[in-house]
mmCIF file of C-alpha atoms in Angstrom:
data_model
loop_
_atom_site.group_PDB
_atom_site.id
_atom_site.type_symbol
_atom_site.label_atom_id
_atom_site.label_comp_id
_atom_site.label_asym_id
_atom_site.label_seq_id
_atom_site.Cartn_x
_atom_site.Cartn_y
_atom_site.Cartn_z
ATOM 1 C CA MET A 1 -15.915 -22.989 5.183
ATOM 2 C CA VAL A 2 -15.022 -26.657 5.426
ATOM 3 C CA THR A 3 -13.761 -27.584 8.879
ATOM 4 C CA GLN A 4 -12.030 -30.828 9.846
ATOM 5 C CA ARG A 5 -15.299 -32.709 9.552
ATOM 6 C CA PRO A 6 -16.006 -35.337 6.882
ATOM 7 C CA PRO A 7 -15.906 -34.112 3.294
ATOM 8 C CA GLY A 8 -19.189 -32.825 1.946
ATOM 9 C CA SER A 9 -20.363 -31.211 5.196
ATOM 10 C CA PRO A 10 -19.346 -27.550 4.806
ATOM 11 C CA VAL A 11 -20.080 -24.906 7.368
ATOM 12 C CA ARG A 12 -22.177 -22.235 5.667
ATOM 13 C CA LEU A 13 -21.493 -18.718 6.824
ATOM 14 C CA PRO A 14 -23.806 -16.416 4.829
ATOM 15 C CA LEU A 15 -22.264 -13.007 4.236
ATOM 16 C CA ALA A 16 -25.238 -10.690 3.925
ATOM 17 C CA THR A 17 -23.700 -7.427 5.200
ATOM 18 C CA PRO A 18 -20.298 -5.792 5.723
ATOM 19 C CA THR A 19 -20.623 -6.637 9.430
ATOM 20 C CA ASP A 20 -20.931 -10.307 8.481
ATOM 21 C CA ILE A 21 -17.697 -10.077 6.498
ATOM 22 C CA ILE A 22 -15.848 -8.424 9.383
ATOM 23 C CA ALA A 23 -17.235 -11.007 11.806
ATOM 24 C CA ALA A 24 -16.238 -13.919 9.584
ATOM 25 C CA VAL A 25 -12.640 -12.952 8.744
ATOM 26 C CA PRO A 26 -11.093 -14.088 12.065
ATOM 27 C CA TYR A 27 -12.708 -17.508 11.749
ATOM 28 C CA LEU A 28 -11.481 -17.943 8.198
ATOM 29 C CA LEU A 29 -7.943 -16.791 8.921
ATOM 30 C CA GLY A 30 -7.731 -18.447 12.321
ATOM 31 C CA ARG A 31 -6.611 -15.185 13.934
ATOM 32 C CA HIS A 32 -7.799 -11.648 14.564
ATOM 33 C CA PRO A 33 -6.485 -9.386 11.777
ATOM 34 C CA SER A 34 -4.668 -6.151 12.491
ATOM 35 C CA HIS A 35 -2.802 -3.697 10.228
ATOM 36 C CA CYS A 36 -3.174 -5.941 7.211
ATOM 37 C CA LEU A 37 -5.095 -6.584 4.011
ATOM 38 C CA VAL A 38 -7.418 -9.585 3.709
ATOM 39 C CA VAL A 39 -8.780 -10.808 0.389
ATOM 40 C CA LEU A 40 -11.462 -13.457 -0.027
ATOM 41 C CA GLY A 41 -11.820 -15.014 -3.457
ATOM 42 C CA ALA A 42 -14.854 -17.015 -4.575
ATOM 43 C CA ARG A 43 -16.214 -18.744 -7.618
ATOM 44 C CA GLY A 44 -19.598 -19.521 -9.134
ATOM 45 C CA ALA A 45 -23.217 -18.869 -8.267
ATOM 46 C CA ALA A 46 -22.778 -20.485 -4.834
ATOM 47 C CA SER A 47 -19.984 -17.981 -4.072
ATOM 48 C CA GLN A 48 -17.862 -20.647 -2.437
ATOM 49 C CA VAL A 49 -14.738 -19.036 -1.035
ATOM 50 C CA ARG A 50 -11.664 -20.657 -2.527
ATOM 51 C CA LEU A 51 -9.040 -18.225 -1.288
ATOM 52 C CA ALA A 52 -8.398 -16.318 1.927
ATOM 53 C CA GLY A 53 -5.180 -14.366 1.733
ATOM 54 C CA ARG A 54 -3.592 -11.938 4.199
ATOM 55 C CA CYS A 55 -0.643 -9.613 3.780
ATOM 56 C CA PRO A 56 0.774 -6.692 5.760
ATOM 57 C CA LEU A 57 -0.212 -3.171 4.778
ATOM 58 C CA PRO A 58 2.244 -1.900 2.135
ATOM 59 C CA GLU A 59 4.789 0.503 3.605
ATOM 60 C CA GLU A 60 5.214 2.364 0.324
ATOM 61 C CA ALA A 61 2.753 3.106 -2.475
ATOM 62 C CA THR A 62 5.320 1.788 -4.957
ATOM 63 C CA ALA A 63 4.806 -1.707 -3.518
ATOM 64 C CA VAL A 64 1.070 -1.734 -4.264
ATOM 65 C CA PRO A 65 1.117 -2.710 -7.985
ATOM 66 C CA GLY A 66 3.329 -5.717 -7.313
ATOM 67 C CA LEU A 67 1.181 -6.927 -4.423
ATOM 68 C CA VAL A 68 -2.003 -6.516 -6.450
ATOM 69 C CA ALA A 69 -0.539 -8.268 -9.497
ATOM 70 C CA GLY A 70 0.488 -11.244 -7.369
ATOM 71 C CA LEU A 71 -2.901 -11.402 -5.710
ATOM 72 C CA VAL A 72 -4.856 -11.235 -8.971
ATOM 73 C CA GLU A 73 -2.618 -13.960 -10.371
ATOM 74 C CA ARG A 74 -3.477 -16.054 -7.339
ATOM 75 C CA LEU A 75 -7.198 -15.404 -7.818
ATOM 76 C CA ALA A 76 -6.860 -16.564 -11.417
ATOM 77 C CA ARG A 77 -4.969 -19.704 -10.373
ATOM 78 C CA ASP A 78 -7.778 -20.596 -7.996
ATOM 79 C CA ARG A 79 -10.324 -19.797 -10.735
ATOM 80 C CA CYS A 80 -12.048 -17.145 -8.631
ATOM 81 C CA ASP A 81 -14.435 -14.802 -10.411
ATOM 82 C CA GLN A 82 -15.399 -12.737 -7.343
ATOM 83 C CA ALA A 83 -13.445 -11.114 -4.545
ATOM 84 C CA VAL A 84 -13.893 -9.130 -1.353
ATOM 85 C CA LEU A 85 -11.225 -6.904 0.202
ATOM 86 C CA VAL A 86 -11.017 -5.922 3.872
ATOM 87 C CA GLY A 87 -8.233 -3.542 4.844
ATOM 88 C CA TYR A 88 -7.401 -2.974 8.494
ATOM 89 C CA GLY A 89 -5.696 0.376 9.001
ATOM 90 C CA PRO A 90 -5.625 4.063 8.034
ATOM 91 C CA PRO A 91 -7.012 5.275 4.686
ATOM 92 C CA GLU A 92 -3.652 6.303 3.242
ATOM 93 C CA ARG A 93 -2.437 2.711 3.615
ATOM 94 C CA VAL A 94 -5.596 0.906 2.464
ATOM 95 C CA ALA A 95 -7.099 3.131 -0.257
ATOM 96 C CA PRO A 96 -4.283 2.776 -2.854
ATOM 97 C CA PHE A 97 -4.504 -1.002 -2.620
ATOM 98 C CA ALA A 98 -8.316 -1.009 -2.885
ATOM 99 C CA HIS A 99 -8.350 1.206 -5.969
ATOM 100 C CA GLU A 100 -5.557 -0.733 -7.688
ATOM 101 C CA LEU A 101 -7.218 -4.063 -6.913
ATOM 102 C CA GLY A 102 -10.551 -2.870 -8.313
ATOM 103 C CA GLU A 103 -9.008 -1.846 -11.630
ATOM 104 C CA VAL A 104 -6.700 -4.827 -12.102
ATOM 105 C CA ALA A 105 -9.287 -7.384 -10.963
ATOM 106 C CA ALA A 106 -11.919 -6.006 -13.357
ATOM 107 C CA ALA A 107 -9.468 -6.191 -16.241
ATOM 108 C CA SER A 108 -8.821 -9.835 -15.314
ATOM 109 C CA GLY A 109 -12.494 -10.809 -15.154
ATOM 110 C CA VAL A 110 -12.748 -10.825 -11.359
ATOM 111 C CA ALA A 111 -15.638 -8.824 -9.874
ATOM 112 C CA LEU A 112 -14.725 -6.955 -6.704
ATOM 113 C CA ARG A 113 -17.951 -7.426 -4.759
ATOM 114 C CA GLU A 114 -16.906 -5.381 -1.734
ATOM 115 C CA ALA A 115 -13.920 -3.322 -0.560
ATOM 116 C CA LEU A 116 -13.947 -2.285 3.083
ATOM 117 C CA ARG A 117 -11.606 -0.386 5.352
ATOM 118 C CA VAL A 118 -11.926 -1.221 9.045
ATOM 119 C CA ASP A 119 -10.505 0.941 11.809
ATOM 120 C CA GLY A 120 -11.538 2.020 15.310
ATOM 121 C CA GLY A 121 -14.788 0.045 15.393
ATOM 122 C CA ARG A 122 -16.038 1.535 12.104
ATOM 123 C CA TYR A 123 -15.984 0.455 8.477
ATOM 124 C CA TRP A 124 -15.927 2.399 5.221
ATOM 125 C CA SER A 125 -16.917 0.963 1.845
ATOM 126 C CA TYR A 126 -14.999 1.990 -1.264
ATOM 127 C CA LEU A 127 -17.826 0.690 -3.461
ATOM 128 C CA CYS A 128 -20.975 2.066 -1.837
ATOM 129 C CA PRO A 129 -21.720 5.601 -3.111
ATOM 130 C CA GLU A 130 -24.710 6.257 -0.833
ATOM 131 C CA PRO A 131 -23.952 8.552 2.153
ATOM 132 C CA ALA A 132 -27.128 7.359 3.839
ATOM 133 C CA CYS A 133 -25.759 3.828 3.778
ATOM 134 C CA CYS A 134 -22.023 4.458 4.172
ATOM 135 C CA PRO A 135 -21.465 7.965 5.595
ATOM 136 C CA PRO A 136 -18.077 9.710 5.281
ATOM 137 C CA GLU A 137 -17.448 9.331 9.025
ATOM 138 C CA GLY A 138 -17.796 5.553 8.712
ATOM 139 C CA THR A 139 -20.353 3.093 9.978
ATOM 140 C CA ARG A 140 -20.158 1.608 13.441
ATOM 141 C CA TYR A 141 -20.403 -2.157 13.532
ATOM 142 C CA ASP A 142 -20.948 -4.770 16.217
ATOM 143 C CA VAL A 143 -20.015 -8.334 15.299
ATOM 144 C CA VAL A 144 -22.283 -9.592 18.080
ATOM 145 C CA SER A 145 -25.228 -8.496 15.934
ATOM 146 C CA SER A 146 -24.132 -10.929 13.227
ATOM 147 C CA THR A 147 -25.073 -14.600 13.175
ATOM 148 C CA ILE A 148 -21.547 -15.487 12.004
ATOM 149 C CA PRO A 149 -19.818 -15.878 15.427
ATOM 150 C CA ALA A 150 -22.520 -18.163 16.816
ATOM 151 C CA THR A 151 -22.592 -20.257 13.644
ATOM 152 C CA ALA A 152 -18.806 -20.549 13.616
ATOM 153 C CA VAL A 153 -18.548 -21.455 17.296
ATOM 154 C CA LEU A 154 -21.225 -24.122 16.971
ATOM 155 C CA ALA A 155 -19.202 -25.560 14.085
ATOM 156 C CA GLY A 156 -16.105 -25.720 16.255
ATOM 157 C CA LEU A 157 -14.268 -22.815 14.636
ATOM 158 C CA ALA A 158 -12.297 -20.389 16.777
ATOM 159 C CA PRO A 159 -9.692 -17.738 16.035
ATOM 160 C CA ARG A 160 -6.544 -17.534 18.111
ATOM 161 C CA GLY A 161 -6.072 -14.676 20.522
ATOM 162 C CA GLY A 162 -4.232 -11.481 19.691
ATOM 163 C CA SER A 163 -0.676 -11.320 18.460
ATOM 164 C CA ALA A 164 0.654 -11.214 22.044
ATOM 165 C CA VAL A 165 -0.166 -14.913 22.448
ATOM 166 C CA PRO A 166 2.049 -16.345 19.669
ATOM 167 C CA GLN A 167 4.738 -13.732 20.385
ATOM 168 C CA ALA A 168 4.940 -14.960 23.962
ATOM 169 C CA LEU A 169 5.331 -18.531 22.733
ATOM 170 C CA VAL A 170 8.586 -17.659 20.944
ATOM 171 C CA ALA A 171 9.998 -15.132 23.399
ATOM 172 C CA PRO A 172 13.648 -15.711 24.408
ATOM 173 C CA VAL A 173 14.262 -17.367 27.750
ATOM 174 C CA ALA A 174 15.743 -15.175 30.465
ATOM 175 C CA GLY A 175 17.457 -15.434 33.839
ATOM 176 C CA SER A 176 19.811 -18.249 34.723
ATOM 177 C CA VAL A 177 18.889 -20.268 31.621
ATOM 178 C CA ARG A 178 19.935 -17.380 29.392
ATOM 179 C CA ASP A 179 23.217 -17.020 31.288
ATOM 180 C CA GLU A 180 23.973 -20.711 30.897
ATOM 181 C CA MET A 181 23.044 -20.622 27.198
ATOM 182 C CA GLU A 182 25.556 -17.826 26.642
ATOM 183 C CA ARG A 183 28.306 -19.962 28.190
ATOM 184 C CA ALA A 184 27.152 -23.084 26.315
ATOM 185 C CA THR A 185 27.178 -21.179 23.010
ATOM 186 C CA ARG A 186 30.778 -20.107 23.539
ATOM 187 C CA ARG A 187 31.706 -23.746 24.199
ATOM 188 C CA ALA A 188 29.846 -24.856 21.049
ATOM 189 C CA GLU A 189 31.674 -22.257 18.953
ATOM 190 C CA VAL A 190 35.020 -23.477 20.287
ATOM 191 C CA ARG A 191 33.972 -27.046 19.466
ATOM 192 C CA ARG A 192 33.071 -26.049 15.925
ATOM 193 C CA GLY A 193 36.365 -24.228 15.482
ATOM 194 C CA ARG A 194 38.271 -27.264 16.694
ATOM 195 C CA MET A 195 36.350 -29.515 14.288
ATOM 196 C CA CYS A 196 37.157 -27.232 11.365
ATOM 197 C CA ALA A 197 40.856 -27.116 12.306
ATOM 198 C CA GLU A 198 41.069 -30.891 12.569
ATOM 199 C CA ARG A 199 39.478 -31.375 9.140
ATOM 200 C CA GLU A 200 41.693 -28.856 7.361
ATOM 201 C CA GLY A 201 43.319 -30.533 4.400
ATOM 202 C CA ALA A 202 41.370 -33.755 4.902
ATOM 203 C CA VAL A 203 37.581 -34.176 4.683
ATOM 204 C CA PRO A 204 35.998 -30.904 3.483
ATOM 205 C CA VAL A 205 34.790 -28.893 6.445
ATOM 206 C CA GLU A 206 31.297 -28.528 4.928
ATOM 207 C CA SER A 207 30.980 -32.307 4.613
ATOM 208 C CA ALA A 208 32.109 -32.851 8.181
ATOM 209 C CA LEU A 209 29.663 -30.277 9.513
ATOM 210 C CA LEU A 210 26.838 -31.776 7.471
ATOM 211 C CA ALA A 211 27.579 -35.285 8.754
ATOM 212 C CA GLU A 212 27.663 -34.110 12.377
ATOM 213 C CA GLY A 213 24.651 -31.868 11.844
ATOM 214 C CA ALA A 214 22.590 -34.616 10.226
ATOM 215 C CA ARG A 215 23.363 -36.894 13.160
ATOM 216 C CA ALA A 216 22.458 -34.251 15.755
ATOM 217 C CA VAL A 217 19.262 -33.247 13.931
ATOM 218 C CA ALA A 218 18.112 -36.852 13.474
ATOM 219 C CA GLU A 219 18.669 -37.563 17.156
ATOM 220 C CA ALA A 220 16.801 -34.435 18.240
ATOM 221 C CA VAL A 221 13.876 -35.114 15.895
ATOM 222 C CA ASP A 222 13.607 -38.749 16.979
ATOM 223 C CA ASP A 223 13.530 -37.642 20.611
ATOM 224 C CA ALA A 224 10.894 -34.977 19.880
ATOM 225 C CA ARG A 225 8.644 -37.548 18.258
ATOM 226 C CA VAL A 226 8.454 -39.430 21.558
ATOM 227 C CA GLY A 227 8.081 -36.283 23.627
ATOM 228 C CA ARG A 228 11.712 -35.661 24.651
ATOM 229 C CA LEU A 229 13.311 -32.233 24.168
ATOM 230 C CA PRO A 230 17.067 -31.542 23.971
ATOM 231 C CA GLY A 231 17.324 -30.659 27.648
ATOM 232 C CA SER A 232 20.881 -29.557 28.294
ATOM 233 C CA CYS A 233 22.051 -26.098 27.251
ATOM 234 C CA ASP A 234 25.151 -27.607 25.643
ATOM 235 C CA ARG A 235 23.047 -29.796 23.365
ATOM 236 C CA VAL A 236 20.794 -26.897 22.376
ATOM 237 C CA ALA A 237 23.762 -24.621 21.731
ATOM 238 C CA TRP A 238 25.457 -27.266 19.582
ATOM 239 C CA LEU A 239 22.292 -27.674 17.520
ATOM 240 C CA GLY A 240 22.085 -23.918 17.061
ATOM 241 C CA VAL A 241 25.692 -23.633 15.914
ATOM 242 C CA LEU A 242 25.340 -26.558 13.502
ATOM 243 C CA LEU A 243 22.101 -25.184 12.019
ATOM 244 C CA ALA A 244 23.954 -22.036 10.998
ATOM 245 C CA THR A 245 25.364 -24.203 8.190
ATOM 246 C CA VAL A 246 22.704 -24.064 5.473
ATOM 247 C CA SER A 247 23.071 -27.708 4.461
ATOM 248 C CA VAL A 248 22.404 -28.783 8.065
ATOM 249 C CA ARG A 249 19.364 -26.522 8.278
ATOM 250 C CA ASP A 250 18.094 -27.992 5.014
ATOM 251 C CA GLU A 251 18.537 -31.476 6.450
ATOM 252 C CA ALA A 252 16.232 -30.484 9.313
ATOM 253 C CA TRP A 253 13.821 -28.746 6.912
ATOM 254 C CA ALA A 254 13.460 -31.835 4.725
ATOM 255 C CA ARG A 255 12.398 -33.897 7.749
ATOM 256 C CA ILE A 256 9.326 -31.770 8.509
ATOM 257 C CA ARG A 257 6.121 -33.442 7.310
ATOM 258 C CA PRO A 258 2.484 -32.695 8.219
ATOM 259 C CA PRO A 259 1.942 -35.979 10.147
ATOM 260 C CA ASP A 260 4.622 -35.121 12.708
ATOM 261 C CA ALA A 261 4.654 -31.321 12.412
ATOM 262 C CA ALA A 262 3.600 -30.975 16.056
ATOM 263 C CA ALA A 263 6.804 -32.689 17.217
ATOM 264 C CA HIS A 264 8.871 -30.316 15.088
ATOM 265 C CA VAL A 265 6.972 -27.332 16.488
ATOM 266 C CA ARG A 266 7.830 -28.417 20.049
ATOM 267 C CA LEU A 267 11.481 -29.038 19.156
ATOM 268 C CA TRP A 268 12.239 -25.895 17.192
ATOM 269 C CA ARG A 269 10.286 -23.614 19.519
ATOM 270 C CA TYR A 270 12.366 -24.983 22.389
ATOM 271 C CA VAL A 271 15.594 -24.392 20.463
ATOM 272 C CA LEU A 272 14.567 -20.957 19.141
ATOM 273 C CA ARG A 273 13.776 -19.631 22.613
ATOM 274 C CA ARG A 274 17.169 -20.727 23.961
ATOM 275 C CA VAL A 275 19.770 -20.082 21.281
ATOM 276 C CA GLU A 276 21.691 -16.811 21.250
ATOM 277 C CA PRO A 277 20.221 -14.088 18.974
ATOM 278 C CA SER A 278 22.741 -14.608 16.163
ATOM 279 C CA TYR A 279 21.665 -18.255 15.888
ATOM 280 C CA THR A 280 17.887 -17.653 15.796
ATOM 281 C CA PRO A 281 17.326 -17.552 11.991
ATOM 282 C CA ALA A 282 17.551 -21.302 11.288
ATOM 283 C CA PRO A 283 15.445 -22.663 14.189
ATOM 284 C CA GLY A 284 13.032 -19.747 13.781
ATOM 285 C CA ALA A 285 12.478 -20.532 10.102
ATOM 286 C CA LEU A 286 12.144 -24.248 10.864
ATOM 287 C CA LEU A 287 9.550 -23.473 13.540
ATOM 288 C CA ALA A 288 7.658 -21.250 11.101
ATOM 289 C CA PHE A 289 7.570 -24.012 8.488
ATOM 290 C CA ALA A 290 6.438 -26.654 10.986
ATOM 291 C CA ALA A 291 3.761 -24.360 12.440
ATOM 292 C CA TRP A 292 2.494 -23.562 8.947
ATOM 293 C CA GLN A 293 2.406 -27.280 8.116
ATOM 294 C CA GLN A 294 -0.039 -27.831 10.973
ATOM 295 C CA GLY A 295 -2.100 -24.757 10.062
ATOM 296 C CA ASP A 296 -0.894 -22.418 12.815
ATOM 297 C CA THR A 297 -0.167 -19.305 10.748
ATOM 298 C CA ALA A 298 -0.139 -17.041 13.819
ATOM 299 C CA LEU A 299 2.739 -18.976 15.372
ATOM 300 C CA ALA A 300 4.483 -19.119 11.991
ATOM 301 C CA ASP A 301 4.233 -15.333 11.706
ATOM 302 C CA ALA A 302 5.613 -14.862 15.215
ATOM 303 C CA ALA A 303 8.565 -17.139 14.481
ATOM 304 C CA LEU A 304 9.316 -15.255 11.268
ATOM 305 C CA ASP A 305 9.230 -11.986 13.202
ATOM 306 C CA ARG A 306 11.985 -13.369 15.438
ATOM 307 C CA VAL A 307 14.000 -14.306 12.354
ATOM 308 C CA ASP A 308 13.512 -10.879 10.784
ATOM 309 C CA SER A 309 14.707 -9.131 13.934
ATOM 310 C CA ALA A 310 17.943 -11.144 13.903
ATOM 311 C CA SER A 311 18.579 -11.428 10.168
ATOM 312 C CA PRO A 312 16.402 -9.301 7.846
ATOM 313 C CA GLY A 313 16.140 -10.911 4.416
ATOM 314 C CA TYR A 314 17.035 -14.431 5.605
ATOM 315 C CA PRO A 315 16.164 -16.367 2.408
ATOM 316 C CA MET A 316 14.155 -19.215 3.942
ATOM 317 C CA ALA A 317 12.123 -16.740 6.001
ATOM 318 C CA VAL A 318 11.459 -14.594 2.935
ATOM 319 C CA LEU A 319 10.209 -17.646 1.056
ATOM 320 C CA LEU A 320 7.902 -18.698 3.880
ATOM 321 C CA ARG A 321 6.611 -15.164 4.383
ATOM 322 C CA GLN A 322 5.651 -15.079 0.701
ATOM 323 C CA ALA A 323 3.773 -18.361 1.088
ATOM 324 C CA LEU A 324 1.874 -17.067 4.125
ATOM 325 C CA GLN A 325 1.018 -13.747 2.514
ATOM 326 C CA ARG A 326 -0.239 -15.413 -0.651
ATOM 327 C CA GLY A 327 -2.344 -17.927 1.246
ATOM 328 C CA VAL A 328 -0.481 -20.940 -0.133
ATOM 329 C CA SER A 329 -1.747 -24.199 1.330
ATOM 330 C CA PRO A 330 0.801 -26.454 3.089
ATOM 331 C CA ARG A 331 -0.517 -29.363 1.054
ATOM 332 C CA ASP A 332 0.631 -27.622 -2.124
ATOM 333 C CA TRP A 333 4.226 -27.369 -0.908
ATOM 334 C CA PRO A 334 6.581 -29.949 -2.518
ATOM 335 C CA GLN A 335 7.142 -32.532 0.167
ATOM 336 C CA ARG A 336 10.478 -34.101 -0.600
ATOM 337 C CA GLY A 337 13.372 -31.660 -0.436
ATOM 338 C CA ALA A 338 10.713 -29.252 0.745
ATOM 339 C CA GLY A 339 12.158 -26.315 -1.091
ATOM 340 C CA ARG A 340 15.372 -24.408 -0.754
ATOM 341 C CA ALA A 341 16.049 -20.795 -0.147
ATOM 342 C CA GLY A 342 16.969 -20.098 -3.743
ATOM 343 C CA GLU A 343 13.875 -21.694 -5.247
ATOM 344 C CA PRO A 344 10.668 -19.879 -6.244
ATOM 345 C CA PRO A 345 7.563 -20.191 -4.080
ATOM 346 C CA PRO A 346 5.649 -23.463 -4.470
ATOM 347 C CA PRO A 347 2.511 -23.837 -6.581
ATOM 348 C CA HIS A 348 -0.454 -21.840 -5.354
ATOM 349 C CA GLY A 349 -3.502 -23.590 -4.027
ATOM 350 C CA PRO A 350 -6.474 -23.200 -1.683
ATOM 351 C CA THR A 351 -5.867 -21.779 1.760
ATOM 352 C CA ALA A 352 -5.074 -24.346 4.432
ATOM 353 C CA GLY A 353 -7.005 -27.038 2.602
ATOM 354 C CA GLN A 354 -10.271 -25.303 3.410
ATOM 355 C CA ARG A 355 -13.329 -24.089 1.529
ATOM 356 C CA TRP A 356 -15.946 -21.643 2.721
ATOM 357 C CA ALA A 357 -19.344 -22.380 1.304
ATOM 358 C CA GLY A 358 -21.953 -19.662 1.548
ATOM 359 C CA PRO A 359 -25.116 -18.979 -0.456
ATOM 360 C CA ASP A 360 -24.883 -15.201 0.009
ATOM 361 C CA TRP A 361 -22.324 -12.515 -0.619
ATOM 362 C CA PRO A 362 -22.497 -9.165 1.108
ATOM 363 C CA GLY A 363 -24.998 -6.477 0.468
ATOM 364 C CA HIS A 364 -25.500 -3.152 2.185
ATOM 365 C CA ARG A 365 -28.615 -2.043 4.002
ATOM 366 C CA ARG A 366 -31.568 -1.923 1.655
#
């Protein structure tokens, strides 16, 4: 797996056993997996991993064929000829995906080298037929016995903590700040209503809101770049109300670029935590995009969860969720006019600009 070191100096994490795979997944994804499916795709004799994708466990069996078809298409795009599946969860949620992936991948010329289910400190292999090797009750594993964690740590790789950490980073503020935000939001809504009434029959309301929104967004972004956050509840509430207009949100979206993604993360996390629930979708989606641009998929997921709780099916969030689940790299996202809610997902590419080089793929006990 290539870290942020100079090109040509990959970190080699040899995957010799299922335990090695389980130990390596958190370092490749940058987070500890839970209740999800992880697929690693590789190519060639060196088995260099070109794809690391994660998606939630399918709720319904009817969703499995579509998920598998999209994944196999992604493997083909990245020219992978080998794959490994690790499913985290109960058998009734993992097994249908594993069996479907094995059949569809084989028909597409991709060899499924391993398919594991991990749950309760044990793993089960869908490919190993030997009870002595992989008993029906599962095989206990201990990642400490693998060389992967030590190798990864020495290389400077580290997964984030559990999901509670990013969730806490986007949790709504409470107490007196929340009370003042409620009052500030009412004032902002009155201000917006007054603006619309004044423009009636003159400048189109949408144009007026976009002009004011573009000004407010530009000012907030410029301040964030030098370390200043909006501060007053009235300013935050006004931003939240303006961002509810899609064209204003898109103005903010188009300003997010990898070089200054950290400033956008600080800004939109600050706004998301303070706005009233009905105004969370826009800043939440903007935070998710900025976090993804700087490689923080855990924070992006947490922000999208906030959006989903307020507005299920919010188009920008749906688009970003698809990108995260398919392992799309931020560098493959079109940079100018970064995409709009009605557009298809961007071109697929390697995960987070990284490669995982390893001379060995997994084998079971011999």
